[in-house]
PDB file of C-alpha atoms in Angstrom:
ATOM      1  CA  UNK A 838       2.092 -17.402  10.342  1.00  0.00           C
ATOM      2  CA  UNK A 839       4.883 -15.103   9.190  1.00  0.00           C
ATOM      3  CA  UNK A 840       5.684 -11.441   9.572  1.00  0.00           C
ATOM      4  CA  UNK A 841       7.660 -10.479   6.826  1.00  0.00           C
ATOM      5  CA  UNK A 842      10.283  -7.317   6.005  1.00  0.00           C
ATOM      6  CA  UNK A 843       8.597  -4.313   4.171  1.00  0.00           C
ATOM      7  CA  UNK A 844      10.399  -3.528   1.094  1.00  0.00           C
ATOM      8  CA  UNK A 845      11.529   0.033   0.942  1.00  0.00           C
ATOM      9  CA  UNK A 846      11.874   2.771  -2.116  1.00  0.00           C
ATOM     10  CA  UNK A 847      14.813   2.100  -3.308  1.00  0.00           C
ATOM     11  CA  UNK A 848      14.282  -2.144  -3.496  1.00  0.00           C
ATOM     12  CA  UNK A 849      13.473  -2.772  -7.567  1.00  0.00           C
ATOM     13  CA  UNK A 850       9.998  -4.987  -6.677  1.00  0.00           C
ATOM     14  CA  UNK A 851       8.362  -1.800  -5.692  1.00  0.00           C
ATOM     15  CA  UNK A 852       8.912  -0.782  -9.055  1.00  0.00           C
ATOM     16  CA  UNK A 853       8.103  -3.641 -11.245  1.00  0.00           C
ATOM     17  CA  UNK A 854       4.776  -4.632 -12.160  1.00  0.00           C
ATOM     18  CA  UNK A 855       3.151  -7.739 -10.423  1.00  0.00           C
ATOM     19  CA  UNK A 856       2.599 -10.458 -12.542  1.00  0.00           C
ATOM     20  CA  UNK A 857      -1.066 -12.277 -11.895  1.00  0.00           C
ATOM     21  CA  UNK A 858      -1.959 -14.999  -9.455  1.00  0.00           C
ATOM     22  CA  UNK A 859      -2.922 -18.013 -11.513  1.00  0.00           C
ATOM     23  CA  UNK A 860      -2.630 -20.991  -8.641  1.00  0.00           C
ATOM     24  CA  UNK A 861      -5.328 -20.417  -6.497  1.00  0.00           C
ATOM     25  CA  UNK A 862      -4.088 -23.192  -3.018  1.00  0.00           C
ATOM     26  CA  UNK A 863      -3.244 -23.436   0.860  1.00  0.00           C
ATOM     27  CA  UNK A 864       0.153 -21.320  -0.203  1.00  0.00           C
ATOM     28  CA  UNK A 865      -2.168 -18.607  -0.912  1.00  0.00           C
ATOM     29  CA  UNK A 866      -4.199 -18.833   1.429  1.00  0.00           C
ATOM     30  CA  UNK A 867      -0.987 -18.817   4.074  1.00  0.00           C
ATOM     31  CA  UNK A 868       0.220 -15.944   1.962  1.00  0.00           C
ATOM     32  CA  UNK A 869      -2.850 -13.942   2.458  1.00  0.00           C
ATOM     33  CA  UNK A 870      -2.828 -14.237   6.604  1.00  0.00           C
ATOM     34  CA  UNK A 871       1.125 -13.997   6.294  1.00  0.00           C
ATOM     35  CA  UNK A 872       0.109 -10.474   4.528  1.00  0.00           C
ATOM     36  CA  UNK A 873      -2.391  -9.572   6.874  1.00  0.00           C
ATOM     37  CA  UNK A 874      -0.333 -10.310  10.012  1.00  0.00           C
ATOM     38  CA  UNK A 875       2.355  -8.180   8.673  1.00  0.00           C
ATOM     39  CA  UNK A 876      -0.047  -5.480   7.868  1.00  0.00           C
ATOM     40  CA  UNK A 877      -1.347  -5.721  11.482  1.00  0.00           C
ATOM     41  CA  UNK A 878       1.757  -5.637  13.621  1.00  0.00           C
ATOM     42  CA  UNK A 879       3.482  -2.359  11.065  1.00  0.00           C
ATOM     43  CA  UNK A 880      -0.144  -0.823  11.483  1.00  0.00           C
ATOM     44  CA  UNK A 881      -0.844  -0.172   8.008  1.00  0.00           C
ATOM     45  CA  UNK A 882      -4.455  -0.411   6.398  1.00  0.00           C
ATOM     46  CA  UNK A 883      -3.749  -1.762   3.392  1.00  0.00           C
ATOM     47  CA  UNK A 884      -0.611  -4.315   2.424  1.00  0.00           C
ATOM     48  CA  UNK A 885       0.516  -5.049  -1.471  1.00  0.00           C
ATOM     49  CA  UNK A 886       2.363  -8.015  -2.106  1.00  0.00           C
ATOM     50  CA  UNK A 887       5.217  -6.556  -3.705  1.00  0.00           C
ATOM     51  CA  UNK A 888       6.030  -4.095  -0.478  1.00  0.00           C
ATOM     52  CA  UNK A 889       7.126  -8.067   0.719  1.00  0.00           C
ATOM     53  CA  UNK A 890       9.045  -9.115  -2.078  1.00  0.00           C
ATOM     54  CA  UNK A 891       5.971 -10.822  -3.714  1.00  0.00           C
ATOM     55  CA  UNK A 892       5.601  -9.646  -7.169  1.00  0.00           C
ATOM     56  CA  UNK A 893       2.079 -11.373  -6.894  1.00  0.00           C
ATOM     57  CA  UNK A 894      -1.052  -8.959  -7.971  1.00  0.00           C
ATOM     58  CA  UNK A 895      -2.369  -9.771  -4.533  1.00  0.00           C
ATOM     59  CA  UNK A 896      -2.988  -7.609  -1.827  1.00  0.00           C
ATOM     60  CA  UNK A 897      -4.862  -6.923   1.541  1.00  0.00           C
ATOM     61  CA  UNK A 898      -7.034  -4.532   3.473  1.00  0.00           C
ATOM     62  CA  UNK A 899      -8.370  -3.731   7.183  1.00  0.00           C
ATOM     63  CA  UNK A 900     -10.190  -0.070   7.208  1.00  0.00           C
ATOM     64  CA  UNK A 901     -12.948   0.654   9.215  1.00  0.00           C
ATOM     65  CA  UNK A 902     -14.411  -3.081  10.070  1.00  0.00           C
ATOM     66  CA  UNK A 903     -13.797  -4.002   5.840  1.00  0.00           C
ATOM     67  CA  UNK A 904     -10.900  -6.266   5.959  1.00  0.00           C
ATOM     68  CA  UNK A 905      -9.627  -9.051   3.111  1.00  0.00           C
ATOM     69  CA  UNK A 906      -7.676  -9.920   0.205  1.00  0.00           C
ATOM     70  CA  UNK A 907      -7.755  -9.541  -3.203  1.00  0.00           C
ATOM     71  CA  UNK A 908      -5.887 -11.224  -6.200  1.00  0.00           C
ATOM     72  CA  UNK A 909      -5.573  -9.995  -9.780  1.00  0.00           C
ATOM     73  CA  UNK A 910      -7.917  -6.613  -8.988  1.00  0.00           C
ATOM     74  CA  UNK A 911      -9.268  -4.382 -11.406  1.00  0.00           C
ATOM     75  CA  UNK A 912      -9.948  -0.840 -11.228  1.00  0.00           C
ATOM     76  CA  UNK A 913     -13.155   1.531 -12.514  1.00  0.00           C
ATOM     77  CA  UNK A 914     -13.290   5.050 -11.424  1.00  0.00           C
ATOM     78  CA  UNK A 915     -16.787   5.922 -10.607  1.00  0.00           C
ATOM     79  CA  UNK A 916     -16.484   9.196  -9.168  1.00  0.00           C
ATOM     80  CA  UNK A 917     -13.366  11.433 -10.495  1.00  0.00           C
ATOM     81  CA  UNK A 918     -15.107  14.283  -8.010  1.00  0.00           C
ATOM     82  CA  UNK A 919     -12.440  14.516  -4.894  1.00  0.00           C
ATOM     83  CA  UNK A 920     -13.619  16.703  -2.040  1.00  0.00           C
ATOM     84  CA  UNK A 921     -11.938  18.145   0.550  1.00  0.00           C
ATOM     85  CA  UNK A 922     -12.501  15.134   3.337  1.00  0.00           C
ATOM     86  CA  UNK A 923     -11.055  13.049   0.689  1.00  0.00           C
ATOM     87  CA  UNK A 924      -7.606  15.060   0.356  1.00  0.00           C
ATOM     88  CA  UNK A 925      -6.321  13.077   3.385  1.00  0.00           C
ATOM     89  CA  UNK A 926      -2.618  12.697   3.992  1.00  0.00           C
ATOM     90  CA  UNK A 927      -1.220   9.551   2.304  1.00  0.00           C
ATOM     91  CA  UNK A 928       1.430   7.931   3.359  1.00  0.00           C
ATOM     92  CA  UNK A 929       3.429   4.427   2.878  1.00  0.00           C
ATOM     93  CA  UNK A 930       4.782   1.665   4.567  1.00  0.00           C
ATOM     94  CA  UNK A 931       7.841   1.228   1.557  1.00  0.00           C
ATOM     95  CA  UNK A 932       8.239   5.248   2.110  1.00  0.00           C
ATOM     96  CA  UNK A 933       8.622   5.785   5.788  1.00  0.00           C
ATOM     97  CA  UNK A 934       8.352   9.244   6.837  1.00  0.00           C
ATOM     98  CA  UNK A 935       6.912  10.880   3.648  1.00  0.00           C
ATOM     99  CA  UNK A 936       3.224  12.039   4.222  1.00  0.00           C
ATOM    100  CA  UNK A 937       1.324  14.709   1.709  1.00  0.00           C
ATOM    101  CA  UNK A 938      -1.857  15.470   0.459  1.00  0.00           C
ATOM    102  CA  UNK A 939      -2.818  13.748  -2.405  1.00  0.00           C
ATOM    103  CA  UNK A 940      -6.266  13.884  -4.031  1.00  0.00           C
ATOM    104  CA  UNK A 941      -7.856  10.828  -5.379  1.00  0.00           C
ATOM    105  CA  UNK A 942     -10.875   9.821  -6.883  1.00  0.00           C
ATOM    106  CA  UNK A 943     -13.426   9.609  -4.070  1.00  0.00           C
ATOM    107  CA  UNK A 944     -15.807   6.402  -5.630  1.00  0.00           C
ATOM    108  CA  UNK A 945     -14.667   2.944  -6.896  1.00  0.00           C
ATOM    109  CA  UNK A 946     -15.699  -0.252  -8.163  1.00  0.00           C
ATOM    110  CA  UNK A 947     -12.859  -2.995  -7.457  1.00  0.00           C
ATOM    111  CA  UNK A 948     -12.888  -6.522  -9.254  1.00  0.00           C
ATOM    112  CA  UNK A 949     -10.621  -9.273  -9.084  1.00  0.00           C
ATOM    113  CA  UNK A 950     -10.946 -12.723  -7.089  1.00  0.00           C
ATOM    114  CA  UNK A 951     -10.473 -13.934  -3.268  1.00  0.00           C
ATOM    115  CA  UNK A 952      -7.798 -16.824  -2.399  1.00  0.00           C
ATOM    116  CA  UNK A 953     -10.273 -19.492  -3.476  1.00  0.00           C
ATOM    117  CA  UNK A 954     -10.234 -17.855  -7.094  1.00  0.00           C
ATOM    118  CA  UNK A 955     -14.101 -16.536  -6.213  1.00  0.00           C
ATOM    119  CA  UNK A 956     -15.064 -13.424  -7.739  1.00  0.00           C
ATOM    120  CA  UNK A 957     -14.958 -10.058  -5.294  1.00  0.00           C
ATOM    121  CA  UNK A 958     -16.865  -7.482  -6.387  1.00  0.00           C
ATOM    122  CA  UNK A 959     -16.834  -3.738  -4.058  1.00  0.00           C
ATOM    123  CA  UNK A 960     -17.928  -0.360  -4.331  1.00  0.00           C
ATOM    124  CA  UNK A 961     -15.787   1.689  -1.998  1.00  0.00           C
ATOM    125  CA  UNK A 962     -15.740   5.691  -1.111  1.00  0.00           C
ATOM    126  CA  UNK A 963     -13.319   7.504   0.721  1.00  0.00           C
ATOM    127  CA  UNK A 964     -10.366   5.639   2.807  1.00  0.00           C
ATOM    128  CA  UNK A 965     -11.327   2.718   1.719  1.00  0.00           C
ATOM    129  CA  UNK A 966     -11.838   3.538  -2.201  1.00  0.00           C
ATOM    130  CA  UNK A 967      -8.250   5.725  -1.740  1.00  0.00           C
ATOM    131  CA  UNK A 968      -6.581   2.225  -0.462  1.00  0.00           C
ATOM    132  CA  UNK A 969      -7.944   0.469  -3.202  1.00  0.00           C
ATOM    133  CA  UNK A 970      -6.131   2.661  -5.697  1.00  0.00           C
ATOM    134  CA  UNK A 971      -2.850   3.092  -3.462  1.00  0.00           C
ATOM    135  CA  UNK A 972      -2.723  -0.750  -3.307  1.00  0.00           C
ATOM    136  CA  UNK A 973      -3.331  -1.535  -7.071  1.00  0.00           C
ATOM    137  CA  UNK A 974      -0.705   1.530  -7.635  1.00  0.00           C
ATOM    138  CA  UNK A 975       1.794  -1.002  -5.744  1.00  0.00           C
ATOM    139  CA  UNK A 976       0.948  -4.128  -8.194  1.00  0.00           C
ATOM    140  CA  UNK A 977       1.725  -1.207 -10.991  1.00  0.00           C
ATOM    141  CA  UNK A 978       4.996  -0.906  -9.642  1.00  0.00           C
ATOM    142  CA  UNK A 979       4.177   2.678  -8.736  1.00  0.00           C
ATOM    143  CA  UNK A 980       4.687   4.737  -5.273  1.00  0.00           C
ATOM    144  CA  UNK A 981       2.187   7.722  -4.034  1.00  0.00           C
ATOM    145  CA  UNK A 982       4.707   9.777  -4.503  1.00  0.00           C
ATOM    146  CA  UNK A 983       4.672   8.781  -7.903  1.00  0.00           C
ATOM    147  CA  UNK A 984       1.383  10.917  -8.311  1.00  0.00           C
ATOM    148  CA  UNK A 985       2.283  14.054  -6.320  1.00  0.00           C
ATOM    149  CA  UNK A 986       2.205  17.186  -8.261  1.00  0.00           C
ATOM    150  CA  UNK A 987       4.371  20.959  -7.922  1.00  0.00           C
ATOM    151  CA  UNK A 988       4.995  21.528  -4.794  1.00  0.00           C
ATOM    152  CA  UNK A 989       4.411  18.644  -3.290  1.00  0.00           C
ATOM    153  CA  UNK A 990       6.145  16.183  -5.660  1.00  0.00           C
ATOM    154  CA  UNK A 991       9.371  18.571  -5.228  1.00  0.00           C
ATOM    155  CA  UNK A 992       9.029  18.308  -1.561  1.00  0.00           C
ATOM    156  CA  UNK A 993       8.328  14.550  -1.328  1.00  0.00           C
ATOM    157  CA  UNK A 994      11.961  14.386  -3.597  1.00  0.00           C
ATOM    158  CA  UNK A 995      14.086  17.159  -1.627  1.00  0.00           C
ATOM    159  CA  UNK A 996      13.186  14.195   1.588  1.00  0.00           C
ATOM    160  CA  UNK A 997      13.940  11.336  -0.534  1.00  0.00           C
ATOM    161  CA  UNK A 998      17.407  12.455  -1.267  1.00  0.00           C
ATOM    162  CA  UNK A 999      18.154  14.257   2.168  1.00  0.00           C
ATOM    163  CA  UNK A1000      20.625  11.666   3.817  1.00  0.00           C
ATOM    164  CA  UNK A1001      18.409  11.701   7.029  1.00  0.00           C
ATOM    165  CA  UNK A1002      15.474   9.718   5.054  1.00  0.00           C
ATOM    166  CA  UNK A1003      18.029   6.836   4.807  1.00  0.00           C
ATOM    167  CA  UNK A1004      18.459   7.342   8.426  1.00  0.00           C
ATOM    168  CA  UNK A1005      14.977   7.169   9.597  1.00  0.00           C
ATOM    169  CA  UNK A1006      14.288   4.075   6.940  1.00  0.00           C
ATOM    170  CA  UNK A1007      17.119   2.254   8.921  1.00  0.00           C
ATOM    171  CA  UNK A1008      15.083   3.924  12.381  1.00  0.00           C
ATOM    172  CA  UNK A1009      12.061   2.780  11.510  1.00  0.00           C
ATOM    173  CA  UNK A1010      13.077  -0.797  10.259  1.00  0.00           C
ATOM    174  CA  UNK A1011      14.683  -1.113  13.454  1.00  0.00           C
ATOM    175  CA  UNK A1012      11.553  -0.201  15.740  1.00  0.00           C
ATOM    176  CA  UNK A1013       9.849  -2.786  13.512  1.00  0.00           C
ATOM    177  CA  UNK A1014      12.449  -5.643  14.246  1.00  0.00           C
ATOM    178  CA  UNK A1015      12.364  -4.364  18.007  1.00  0.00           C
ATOM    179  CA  UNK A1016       8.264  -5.176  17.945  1.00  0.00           C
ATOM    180  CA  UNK A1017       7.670  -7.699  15.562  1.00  0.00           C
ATOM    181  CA  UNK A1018      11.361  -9.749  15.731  1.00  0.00           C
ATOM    182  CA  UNK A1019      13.956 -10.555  13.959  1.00  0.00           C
ATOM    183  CA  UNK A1020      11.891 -10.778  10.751  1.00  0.00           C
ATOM    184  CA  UNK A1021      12.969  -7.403   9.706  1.00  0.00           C
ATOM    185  CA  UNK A1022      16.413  -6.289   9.023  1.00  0.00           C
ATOM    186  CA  UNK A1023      18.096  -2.770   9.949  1.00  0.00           C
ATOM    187  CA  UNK A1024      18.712  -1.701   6.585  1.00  0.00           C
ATOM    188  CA  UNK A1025      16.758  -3.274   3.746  1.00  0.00           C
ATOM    189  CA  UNK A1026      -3.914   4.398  13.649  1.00  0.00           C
ATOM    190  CA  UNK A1027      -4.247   7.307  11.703  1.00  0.00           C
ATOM    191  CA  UNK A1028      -5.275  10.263   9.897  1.00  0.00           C
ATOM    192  CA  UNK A1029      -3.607   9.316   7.213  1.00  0.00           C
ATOM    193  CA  UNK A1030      -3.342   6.408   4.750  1.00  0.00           C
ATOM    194  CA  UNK A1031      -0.253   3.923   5.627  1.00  0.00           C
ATOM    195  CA  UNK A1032       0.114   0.889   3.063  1.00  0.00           C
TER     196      UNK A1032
END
């Protein structure tokens, strides 16, 4: 397996929509643990294939014993109601450092197909229906902080241009490479969502 560099803001494939899967074979299927080993040893919950370079509409999962990929997913709001357990801090791998509130539909259905092209089919609520959306935001080629509002979205841009969010990108790419290897460059558990 493979652990490979997390894209950051800034790289274009984290804004670029994912084009589908269509070849459903063992490169998949080594993509898919490739993804989940990275997600595993950054500790996120939740890994897109862009945030790797991949501009695949594939992406993987581990929250609360539900772990596993999906390709080409689909999205149906069930429940627009968010309440207040669901206003969690969100977070991102590809924005390191940048955590707000950010209230999301509590309920959905995802559809789309596992590495052997079989259909997946799962209603999720609260982390796990919040890392469903955050995930198919990334194969949408947009960020979390893409949906802040007011005071938030004004704070989440003041740290985005402050030089010292360059400085802990490069800080935290470089406690990656220190734990993981020389798979990650230098300058390419939570409470919170991480993906």
């Amino acid at each position: 397996m493979t652990v490979h560099a997390i894209r950051t803001v800034g790289d274009p494939v984290l804004r670029t929509a994912a084009e589908p899967v269509t070849v459903f074979d063992s490169s998949l299927a080594s993509l898919a643990r490739d993804m989940h080993e990275t997600m595993n040893k950054v500790n996120g919950v939740g890994l897109a294939g862009p945030q790797i370079g991949i501009s695949k509409r594939i992406f993987t999962y581990n929250i609360d014993g539900h772990q596993g990929t999906v390709c080409n997913p689909v999205l149906e709001i069930l429940d627009e109601e968010t309440i207040e357990d669901d206003r969690t801090i969100e977070g991102c791998l590809s924005v390191p450092g940048i955590q707000m509130p950010l209230a999301r539909p509590r309920k959905v259905r995802l559809t789309g197909v596992d590495v052997t092209g079989e259909e997946v089919e799962i209603i999720a609520e609260g982390l796990l229906a919040r890392c469903f959306q955050h995930e198919t935001d990334h194969l949408n080629g947009r960020l979390f902080i893409d949906r802040l509002t007011g005071d938030d979205r004004r704070r989440a841009q003041q740290q985005l241009r402050h030089k010292a969010f360059q400085s802990n990108v490069d800080h935290v790419q470089d406690q990656r490479a220190a734990t993981i290897g020389s798979a990650f460059s230098n300058k390419t558990g939570n409470s919170f969502l991480r993906s």
